[in-house]
Amino acid sequence: VHGTWLDDADISMLSRTGAGVCLCPTTEGDLGDGVPRTSDLNDAGVRLSIGSDSHAVIDPFMELKMAEYQARAATQQRCVLIDQAGCVAPKLLDEIGHTNGYIALGLPGDGDLVLLDADARAMTNLNGTEGATVADMAMTAGHPGLVSGVRVGGVDVVVDGVHLER
């Protein structure tokens, strides 16, 4: 978890062993301890996921955005965490925010789904931006208030923004 003070040998070992690193960007931002070498970890093929062990914020959208923003600040480049097509949103949402998190937890993730309110004001640019996807908008304007539904193992847990167990 964190990977804040890794050196080249650490990154090489993580890559060789197939280990992953759980990034906690808002925690690092709150503590001011530094940021992980996210770009180097990504380039080395280390499996990245996100977590939140901070009382300051529990927001996976923010964690994903901050992971990319911290990598940008550290490398002084845009679009650091990208997929093979050069896109940031799928890499962050699908790989770092979903698949690698399930791998880190040892869970299958089958049938799990987060539904976003595509009609929400934060998502309105989706219709006016050529080529924009829900993933693109979620990464630029996403926040927990956009979550309209959650399915775990194919079972609805949140419907119309309301947790069914409350």
XYZ file of C-alpha atoms in Angstrom:
166
model
C 0.000 0.000 0.000
C 1.108 3.556 -0.824
C 4.483 2.882 -2.502
C 5.597 6.384 -1.591
C 9.287 5.796 -0.953
C 10.197 3.160 -3.529
C 13.583 3.113 -5.230
C 14.530 1.511 -8.551
C 15.353 -1.840 -6.891
C 11.929 -1.892 -5.185
C 10.121 -1.178 -8.445
C 12.113 -3.865 -10.229
C 11.280 -6.401 -7.492
C 7.570 -5.530 -7.605
C 7.582 -5.940 -11.368
C 9.506 -9.242 -11.323
C 7.279 -10.799 -8.679
C 3.962 -9.681 -10.164
C 3.085 -7.755 -7.003
C 0.766 -4.784 -7.060
C 0.706 -1.403 -5.364
C -2.437 0.106 -3.892
C -2.205 3.872 -4.368
C -3.877 6.152 -1.830
C -3.458 9.576 -3.443
C -5.775 11.607 -1.218
C -4.069 10.195 1.866
C -0.663 11.167 0.473
C -2.041 14.599 -0.335
C -3.389 14.967 3.195
C -0.191 13.752 4.877
C 2.195 15.586 2.586
C 4.648 12.680 2.706
C 5.310 12.666 -1.022
C 3.852 10.795 -3.943
C 4.590 7.369 -5.374
C 6.538 6.951 -8.587
C 3.300 6.080 -10.327
C 4.611 6.550 -13.854
C 7.659 4.348 -13.171
C 5.493 1.684 -11.540
C 3.092 1.740 -14.485
C 5.925 1.614 -17.030
C 7.430 -1.366 -15.163
C 4.121 -3.231 -15.451
C 3.361 -3.146 -11.732
C -0.358 -3.698 -11.191
C -1.813 -0.488 -9.696
C -5.061 -0.197 -7.757
C -6.545 2.490 -5.523
C -7.550 2.553 -1.909
C -8.534 4.995 0.753
C -7.232 4.742 4.261
C -7.890 8.369 5.010
C -10.663 9.881 7.038
C -10.296 13.011 4.923
C -12.013 11.626 1.820
C -13.549 8.361 0.676
C -14.166 8.923 -3.007
C -12.896 6.481 -5.640
C -13.382 9.046 -8.406
C -11.104 11.458 -6.565
C -8.542 8.717 -5.843
C -8.349 7.860 -9.553
C -8.114 11.493 -10.652
C -5.471 12.221 -8.028
C -3.391 9.204 -9.109
C -3.252 10.639 -12.630
C -2.751 14.239 -11.446
C 0.089 13.283 -9.087
C 1.756 11.327 -11.911
C 1.383 14.361 -14.183
C 2.916 16.686 -11.605
C 5.799 14.302 -10.937
C 6.614 13.756 -14.641
C 5.545 17.194 -15.903
C 3.577 15.449 -18.650
C -0.092 15.044 -19.473
C -1.873 11.717 -19.813
C 0.558 9.512 -17.876
C -1.625 6.532 -16.972
C -2.915 5.537 -20.387
C -4.180 2.400 -22.101
C -2.782 1.040 -25.370
C -4.932 3.497 -27.341
C -3.481 6.439 -25.398
C -6.656 7.101 -23.362
C -6.605 7.902 -19.651
C -10.205 7.118 -18.610
C -10.303 3.396 -19.533
C -6.917 2.765 -17.898
C -8.040 4.460 -14.692
C -11.618 3.162 -14.486
C -11.354 -0.316 -15.991
C -7.869 -1.378 -14.980
C -6.790 0.593 -11.905
C -10.263 1.297 -10.512
C -11.787 -2.111 -11.183
C -9.807 -5.125 -12.365
C -6.632 -4.547 -10.362
C -8.625 -3.741 -7.232
C -10.428 -7.070 -7.417
C -7.123 -8.859 -7.998
C -5.595 -7.093 -4.983
C -8.560 -8.161 -2.833
C -8.621 -11.696 -4.231
C -12.219 -11.267 -5.382
C -13.734 -12.148 -8.768
C -15.813 -8.989 -9.289
C -18.205 -10.912 -11.509
C -21.577 -9.221 -11.783
C -20.452 -6.054 -9.976
C -21.455 -2.797 -11.603
C -21.614 0.897 -10.733
C -24.285 2.840 -12.608
C -23.902 6.590 -13.118
C -26.654 9.133 -13.659
C -25.922 10.110 -17.265
C -28.567 12.868 -17.025
C -26.826 14.621 -14.110
C -25.571 18.136 -14.747
C -21.940 17.013 -14.348
C -22.465 14.640 -17.263
C -24.164 17.156 -19.605
C -21.028 17.783 -21.660
C -21.196 14.154 -22.731
C -23.751 15.060 -25.382
C -21.862 18.122 -26.620
C -18.315 16.746 -26.749
C -17.358 14.815 -29.848
C -16.065 11.370 -28.959
C -16.634 11.806 -25.207
C -17.657 8.697 -23.316
C -19.269 8.154 -19.940
C -15.825 7.035 -18.727
C -14.282 10.307 -19.919
C -16.916 12.367 -18.117
C -16.696 10.230 -14.975
C -12.965 10.881 -14.805
C -13.286 14.619 -15.285
C -16.499 15.359 -13.387
C -17.146 12.162 -11.432
C -18.106 12.192 -7.770
C -20.052 9.835 -5.490
C -23.272 11.825 -6.031
C -23.397 10.574 -9.628
C -23.794 6.969 -8.517
C -27.393 6.005 -9.229
C -27.015 2.276 -8.768
C -24.679 -0.450 -7.562
C -24.859 -4.170 -8.240
C -22.739 -6.665 -6.313
C -22.666 -10.182 -7.684
C -25.558 -9.227 -9.955
C -27.754 -8.146 -7.021
C -28.920 -4.533 -6.692
C -27.514 -2.891 -3.569
C -28.144 0.762 -4.494
C -31.132 1.784 -6.614
C -31.876 5.385 -7.627
C -29.074 6.532 -5.335
C -30.552 4.831 -2.261
C -28.847 1.963 -0.442
C -31.458 -0.788 -0.105
C -30.230 -1.873 3.343
C -30.836 1.533 4.936
